[in-house]
Every structure is written in C-alpha cells, then in structure tokens.
Coordinates of C-alpha atoms in Angstrom, one line a residue:
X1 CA 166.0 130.6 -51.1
X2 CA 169.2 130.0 -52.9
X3 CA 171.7 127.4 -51.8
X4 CA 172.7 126.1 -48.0
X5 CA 175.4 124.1 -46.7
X6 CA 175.2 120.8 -45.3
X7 CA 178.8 119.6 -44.5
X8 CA 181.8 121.8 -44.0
X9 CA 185.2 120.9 -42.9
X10 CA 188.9 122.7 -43.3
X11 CA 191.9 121.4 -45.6
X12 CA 194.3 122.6 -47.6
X13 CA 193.5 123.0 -51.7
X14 CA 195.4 121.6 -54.6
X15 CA 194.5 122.0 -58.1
X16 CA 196.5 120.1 -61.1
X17 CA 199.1 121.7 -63.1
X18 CA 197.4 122.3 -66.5
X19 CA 200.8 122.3 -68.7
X20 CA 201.9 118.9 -67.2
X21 CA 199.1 116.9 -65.6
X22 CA 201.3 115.5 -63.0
X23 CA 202.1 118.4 -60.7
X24 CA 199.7 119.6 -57.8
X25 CA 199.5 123.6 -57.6
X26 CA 198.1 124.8 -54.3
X27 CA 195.2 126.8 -54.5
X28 CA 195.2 128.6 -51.1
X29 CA 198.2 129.1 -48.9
X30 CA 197.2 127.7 -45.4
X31 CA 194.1 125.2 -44.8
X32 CA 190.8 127.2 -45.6
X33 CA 186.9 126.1 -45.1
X34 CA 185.2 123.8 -47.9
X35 CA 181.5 123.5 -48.1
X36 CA 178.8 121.0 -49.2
X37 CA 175.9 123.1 -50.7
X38 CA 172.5 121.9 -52.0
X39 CA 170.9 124.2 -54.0
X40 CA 167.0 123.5 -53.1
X41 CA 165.6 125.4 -56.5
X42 CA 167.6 123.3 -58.8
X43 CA 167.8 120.3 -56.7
X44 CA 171.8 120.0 -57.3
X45 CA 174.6 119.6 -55.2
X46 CA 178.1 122.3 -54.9
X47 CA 181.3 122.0 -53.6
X48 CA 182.6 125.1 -52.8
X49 CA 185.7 127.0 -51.1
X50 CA 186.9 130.4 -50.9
X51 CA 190.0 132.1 -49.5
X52 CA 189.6 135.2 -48.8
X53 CA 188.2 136.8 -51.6
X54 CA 188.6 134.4 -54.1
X55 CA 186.7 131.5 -55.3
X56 CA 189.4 128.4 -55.7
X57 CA 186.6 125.3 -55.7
X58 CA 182.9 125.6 -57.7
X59 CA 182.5 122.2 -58.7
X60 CA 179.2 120.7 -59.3
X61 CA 178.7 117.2 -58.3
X62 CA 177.7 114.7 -60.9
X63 CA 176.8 110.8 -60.8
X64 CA 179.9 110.1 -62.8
X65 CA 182.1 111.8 -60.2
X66 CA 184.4 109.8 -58.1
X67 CA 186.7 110.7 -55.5
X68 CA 189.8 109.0 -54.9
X69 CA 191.9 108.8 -51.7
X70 CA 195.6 109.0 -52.8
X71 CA 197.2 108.5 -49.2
X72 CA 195.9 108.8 -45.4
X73 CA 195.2 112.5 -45.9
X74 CA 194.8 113.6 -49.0
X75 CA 192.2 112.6 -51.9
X76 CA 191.1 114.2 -55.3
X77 CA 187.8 113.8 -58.0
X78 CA 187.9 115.2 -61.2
X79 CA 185.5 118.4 -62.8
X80 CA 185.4 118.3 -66.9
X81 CA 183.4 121.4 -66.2
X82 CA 186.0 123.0 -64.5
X83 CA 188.8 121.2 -66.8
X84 CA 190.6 120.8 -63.8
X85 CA 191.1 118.2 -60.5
X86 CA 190.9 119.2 -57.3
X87 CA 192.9 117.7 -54.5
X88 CA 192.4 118.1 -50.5
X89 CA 194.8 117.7 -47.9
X90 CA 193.3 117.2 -44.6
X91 CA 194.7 117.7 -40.9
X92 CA 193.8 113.6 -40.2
X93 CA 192.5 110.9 -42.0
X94 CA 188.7 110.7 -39.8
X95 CA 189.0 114.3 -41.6
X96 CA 189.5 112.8 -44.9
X97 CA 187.5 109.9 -44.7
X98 CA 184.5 112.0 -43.6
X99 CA 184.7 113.7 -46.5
X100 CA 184.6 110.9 -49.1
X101 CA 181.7 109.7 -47.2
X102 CA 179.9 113.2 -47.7
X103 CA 181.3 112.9 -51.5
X104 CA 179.1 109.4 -52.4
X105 CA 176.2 110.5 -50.5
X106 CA 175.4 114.0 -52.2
X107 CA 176.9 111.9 -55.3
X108 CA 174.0 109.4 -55.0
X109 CA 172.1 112.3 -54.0
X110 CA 172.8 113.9 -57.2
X111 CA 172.1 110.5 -59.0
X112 CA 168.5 109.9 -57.3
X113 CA 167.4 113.3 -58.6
X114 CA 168.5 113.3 -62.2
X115 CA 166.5 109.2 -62.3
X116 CA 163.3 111.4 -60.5
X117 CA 164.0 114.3 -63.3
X118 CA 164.2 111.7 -65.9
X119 CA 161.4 110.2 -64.7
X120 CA 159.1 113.1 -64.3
X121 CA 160.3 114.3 -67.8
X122 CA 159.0 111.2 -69.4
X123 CA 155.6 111.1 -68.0
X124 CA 155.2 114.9 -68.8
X125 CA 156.2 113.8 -72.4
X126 CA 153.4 110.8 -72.3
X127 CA 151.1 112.4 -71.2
X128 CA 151.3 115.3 -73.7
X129 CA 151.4 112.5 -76.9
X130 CA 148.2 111.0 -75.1
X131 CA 146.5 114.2 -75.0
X132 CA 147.2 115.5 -78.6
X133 CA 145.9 111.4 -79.6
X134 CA 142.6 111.8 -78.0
X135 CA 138.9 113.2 -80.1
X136 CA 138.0 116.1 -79.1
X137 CA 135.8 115.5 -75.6
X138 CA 131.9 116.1 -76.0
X139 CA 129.9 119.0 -74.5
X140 CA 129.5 117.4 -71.3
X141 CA 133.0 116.7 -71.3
X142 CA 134.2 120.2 -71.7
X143 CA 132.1 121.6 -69.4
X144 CA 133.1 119.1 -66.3
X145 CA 136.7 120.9 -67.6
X146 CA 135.5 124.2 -67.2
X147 CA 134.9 123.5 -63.6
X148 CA 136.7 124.0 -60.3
X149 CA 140.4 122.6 -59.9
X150 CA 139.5 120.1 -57.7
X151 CA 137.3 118.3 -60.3
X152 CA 139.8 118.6 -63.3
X153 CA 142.3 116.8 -61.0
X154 CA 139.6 114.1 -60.3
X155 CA 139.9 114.0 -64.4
X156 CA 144.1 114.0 -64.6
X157 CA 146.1 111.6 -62.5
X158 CA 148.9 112.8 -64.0
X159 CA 148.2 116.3 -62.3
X160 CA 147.2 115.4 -58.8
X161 CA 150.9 113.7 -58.8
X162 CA 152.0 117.4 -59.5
X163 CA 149.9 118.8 -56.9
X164 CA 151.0 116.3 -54.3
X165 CA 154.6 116.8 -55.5
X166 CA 154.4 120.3 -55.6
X167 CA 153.0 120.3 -51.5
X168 CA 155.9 118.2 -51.0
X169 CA 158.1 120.4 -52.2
X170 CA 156.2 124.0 -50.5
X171 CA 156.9 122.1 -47.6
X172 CA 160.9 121.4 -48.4
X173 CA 160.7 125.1 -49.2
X174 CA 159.5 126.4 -45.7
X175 CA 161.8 123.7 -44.0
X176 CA 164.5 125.4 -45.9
X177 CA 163.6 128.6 -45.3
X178 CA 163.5 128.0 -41.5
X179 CA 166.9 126.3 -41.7
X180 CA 168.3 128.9 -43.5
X181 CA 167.1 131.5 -41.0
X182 CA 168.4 129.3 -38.0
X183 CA 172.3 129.3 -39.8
X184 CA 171.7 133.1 -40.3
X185 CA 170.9 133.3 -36.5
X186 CA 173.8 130.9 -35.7
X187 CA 176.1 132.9 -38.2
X188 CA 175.3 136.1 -36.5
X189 CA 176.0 134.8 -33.0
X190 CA 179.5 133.3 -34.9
X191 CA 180.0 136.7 -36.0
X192 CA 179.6 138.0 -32.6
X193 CA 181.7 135.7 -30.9
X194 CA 184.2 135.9 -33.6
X195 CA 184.2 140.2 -33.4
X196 CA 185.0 139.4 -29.3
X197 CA 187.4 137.0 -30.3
X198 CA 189.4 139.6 -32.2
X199 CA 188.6 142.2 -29.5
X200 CA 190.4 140.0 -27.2
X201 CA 192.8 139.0 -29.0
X202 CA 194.0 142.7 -30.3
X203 CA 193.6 143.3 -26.3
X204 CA 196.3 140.5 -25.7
X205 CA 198.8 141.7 -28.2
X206 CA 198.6 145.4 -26.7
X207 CA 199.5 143.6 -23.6
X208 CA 202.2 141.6 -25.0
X209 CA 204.1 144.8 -26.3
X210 CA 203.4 146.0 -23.4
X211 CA 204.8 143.5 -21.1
X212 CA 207.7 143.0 -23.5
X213 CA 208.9 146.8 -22.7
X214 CA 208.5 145.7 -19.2
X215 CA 210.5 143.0 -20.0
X216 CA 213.0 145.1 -21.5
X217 CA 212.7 147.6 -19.1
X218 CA 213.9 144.8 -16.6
X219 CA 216.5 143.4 -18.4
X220 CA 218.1 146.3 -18.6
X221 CA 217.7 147.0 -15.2
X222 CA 218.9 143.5 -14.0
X223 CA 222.1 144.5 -16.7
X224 CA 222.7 147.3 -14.6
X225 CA 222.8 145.7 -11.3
X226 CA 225.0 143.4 -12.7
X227 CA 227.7 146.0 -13.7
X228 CA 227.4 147.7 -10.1
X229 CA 227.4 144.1 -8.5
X230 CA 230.6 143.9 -10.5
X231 CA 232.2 147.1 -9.9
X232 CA 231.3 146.6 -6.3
X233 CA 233.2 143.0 -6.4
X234 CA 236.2 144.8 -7.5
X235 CA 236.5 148.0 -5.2
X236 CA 235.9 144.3 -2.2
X237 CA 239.3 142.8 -4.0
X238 CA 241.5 146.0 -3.6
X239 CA 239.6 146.8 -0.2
X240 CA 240.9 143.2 0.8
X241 CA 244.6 143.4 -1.2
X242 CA 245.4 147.0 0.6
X243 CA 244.2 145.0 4.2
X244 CA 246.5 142.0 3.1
X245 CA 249.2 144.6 2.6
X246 CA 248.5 146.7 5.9
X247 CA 248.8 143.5 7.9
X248 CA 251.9 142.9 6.6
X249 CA 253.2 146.4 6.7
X250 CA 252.2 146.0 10.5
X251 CA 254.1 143.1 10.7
X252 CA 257.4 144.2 9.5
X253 CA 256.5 147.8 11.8
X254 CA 256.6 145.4 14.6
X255 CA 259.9 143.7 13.6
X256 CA 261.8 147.1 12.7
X257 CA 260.2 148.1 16.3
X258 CA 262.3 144.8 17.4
X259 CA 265.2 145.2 15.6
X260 CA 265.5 149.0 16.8
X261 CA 265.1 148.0 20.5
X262 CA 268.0 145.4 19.9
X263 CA 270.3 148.1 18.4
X264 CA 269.3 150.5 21.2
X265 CA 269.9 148.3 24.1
X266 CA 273.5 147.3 22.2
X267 CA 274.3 151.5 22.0
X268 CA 273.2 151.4 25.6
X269 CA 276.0 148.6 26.0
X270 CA 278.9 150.8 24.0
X271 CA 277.9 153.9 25.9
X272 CA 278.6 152.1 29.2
X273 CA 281.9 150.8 27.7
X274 CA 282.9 154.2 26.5
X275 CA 282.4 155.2 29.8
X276 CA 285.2 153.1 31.1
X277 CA 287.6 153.6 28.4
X278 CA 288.9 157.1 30.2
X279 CA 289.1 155.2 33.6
X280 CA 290.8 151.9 32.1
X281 CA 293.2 154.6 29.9
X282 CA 294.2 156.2 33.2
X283 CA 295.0 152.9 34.7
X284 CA 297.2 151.9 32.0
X285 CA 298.8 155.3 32.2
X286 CA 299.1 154.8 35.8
X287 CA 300.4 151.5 35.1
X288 CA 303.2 152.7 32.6
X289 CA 304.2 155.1 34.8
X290 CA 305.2 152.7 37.6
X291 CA 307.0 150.3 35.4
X292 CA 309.2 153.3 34.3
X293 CA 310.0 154.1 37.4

C-alpha cells in the first residue's frame, strides 16, 4: 500500500543553522514541491520534500507539533526527531495560510489516532488480565470454544470490536488502494503531458536559435545596406558639388564670352582708326607742305 499524498503545494525550504540557532540555511535553491503524506499501515502522518535527488524534509507529524507563521509568507514547526526546524517560504500568503491549515488538521489527525491507539491498547491489556483471572471454563464450555468463529465471537465482545474494526479498515485498504491507482493513472497522464511539455519546449528553443541567426543574418544585412545607403549619399554630395561648380564655370564661360565680344568689337574700332591714320598722315603732310610754301 505504502504511503499517499493528500495535500501538496510549492515553496521555498529553510532549515536552521545548527552552530547558531538564529540563522535560516536554505535547503533547496528555487521553490520545490512539499507533500502531505498519510501512511495508511501505520496510521501516521509525513511531511516530505525532495529536490531533485535529495531528501531535504522527512518530518513526522506529532500532537505536540506546532507551526508558527513568522510573517505573511513564511512559517516554521520544529522536529526533535530531525534536531532541526524547518521553515517555508511561500509565493503568497492564501499559500501559506493553506498550509498551516493542512498542518493542524493532520496534527489532530495524528492526535485522534494515537487516543484510538491508546485506547485500543488498554482494552487489549484488560482484557488479557480478565482472561488469565478467570477458572478454567467447564466441558461444555470448552467445547462451545472449539466451535466455528462465529460462535466464539458470540462468546468475546472484545473480539467482534476487532472484527468490525478490522472490516473497517479492509475497506480503508481497498479505498486506498483504488486512490492510489487513480494518482498513478493521473501521474502517468502528468508524465505524458509533462514529456510533450519538454518536447515542445526543446522544439521552441531550436527555433529560437534558429530565428536568432535569422535575426543576425538580418542585422547584418540591414548593416550592410546602411553602409551602401551611405556611400551612395556621399558619391549624391560630390555629384551635386561638381554640378554646383559646372554651373558656375558656365557662368563665368558666359561672361569671358562677354568680355571677349567687348574687346573684339573695341579691336574692330582701332582697326577702323588705323585705317585712317595713313589718310589723316597724308593730310597733314599735305597740309605742311602748303604752309611752306
């Protein structure tokens, strides 16, 4: 049969410092799973958590247990067992309250059962001090005994409390028993889902890598464009200076062009006078010659 769990929730595990007293040393690194079980055979109640594969809580719960909530998420209970105190953090405090309410009721749990062990321990004990009291029963007596079951428990109280408690608990056993085969189906299909899970999620991260080289890929691309963009820019900027610097070369062309059909027209003008010179020379010679005479 062994033991099943009844309540299980997630939080992060402390244990005391054993040199000081004061100090909390975590148990488990990130926030791991811890369990209720009830043990069905011995009637008694576990707390138990394991990271990975190490055990960090096996703490039997007691009627002198208490557990304490220190702040809004995190509460502790002492094991003399374990020499140690445990301490939960939890993600909220419905997390943590939830808990301690779990906590009293296996502790009461725990509590009822040890009184019913008690109990049934001193009526065993009774019983056997009235049996070794009584005279030994006559032949009639002894042979109703040596009859079927049914007709000693007619004879014994005591033992058809037994028998009745003993059906009781055949039929805890097979409600167990049927419990425990519904969490192994429900564990199973948890395994299942949780084997997809990983599946998919191994899926995903190939296709992160791969769309980060994409990614990459397309940076780089995009830092190439850039540079040609750039470069492109630049050849546009001298294209544009050198057309800046034609047009004005044109313009000053067009002025030389000017200035040269100014200094033409005025040779024009001084050929025309140096073609009178001879005749105006010849005047004056003419002119000279007269007055001489």
């Amino acid at each position: 049969m062994g033991e099943q769990p009844i309540y299980t929730t997630r939080a992060h595990v402390f244990q005391i410092d054993p040199s000081t007293k004061k100090n909390w040393v975590p148990a488990s690194k990130q926030a791991v799973t811890v369990s209720y079980f009830y043990d069905s055979t011995r009637n008694s109640y576990r707390i138990i958590s394991v990271d990975g594969s190490k055990v960090i809580i096996n703490s039997t719960i007691t009627p002198n247990m208490t557990f304490t909530k220190t702040s809004q998420k995190f509460g502790q209970w002492a094991d003399s067992r374990a020499n140690t105190v445990f301490g939960l953090g939890f993600a909220s405090e419905q997390q943590l309250t939830k808990f301690a309410e779990k906590f009293q009721e296996v502790k009461d749990a725990a509590k009822l059962a040890k009184d019913k062990s008690q109990e049934k321990g001193d009526t065993l004990s009774n019983h056997s001090q009235q049996e070794s009291g009584r005279e030994t029963p006559s032949a009639n007596q002894a042979q109703s005994f040596n009859g079927t079951d049914d007709e000693k428990i007619s004879f014994s109280p005591e033992a058809a409390q037994l028998k009745s408690e003993n059906e009781r608990l055949k039929s805890v056993v097979e409600q167990s028993n049927t419990t425990a085969k519904k969490y192994e189906t429900e564990l199973q299909t948890l395994k299942e889902s949780n084997a997809r899970l990983v599946d998919s999620l191994q899926e995903s991260s190939a296709n992160v890598e791969s769309w980060k080289k994409e990614l990459t890929a397309c940076q780089e691309g995009s830092d190439t464009l850039r540079k040609k963009i750039a470069e492109l820019e630049s050849e546009c900027n001298e294209a544009n200076q050198e057309k800046q610097k034609n047009a004005q070369l044109t313009v000053r062309v067009k002025e030389l062009e000017a200035e040269l059909q100014e200094k033409e027209q005025e040779l024009e003008n001084l050929r025309r006078q140096a073609e009178i010179i001879p005749q105006l020379m010849g005047e004056c010679e003419s002119i000279t010659a007269k007055l001489k005479w």
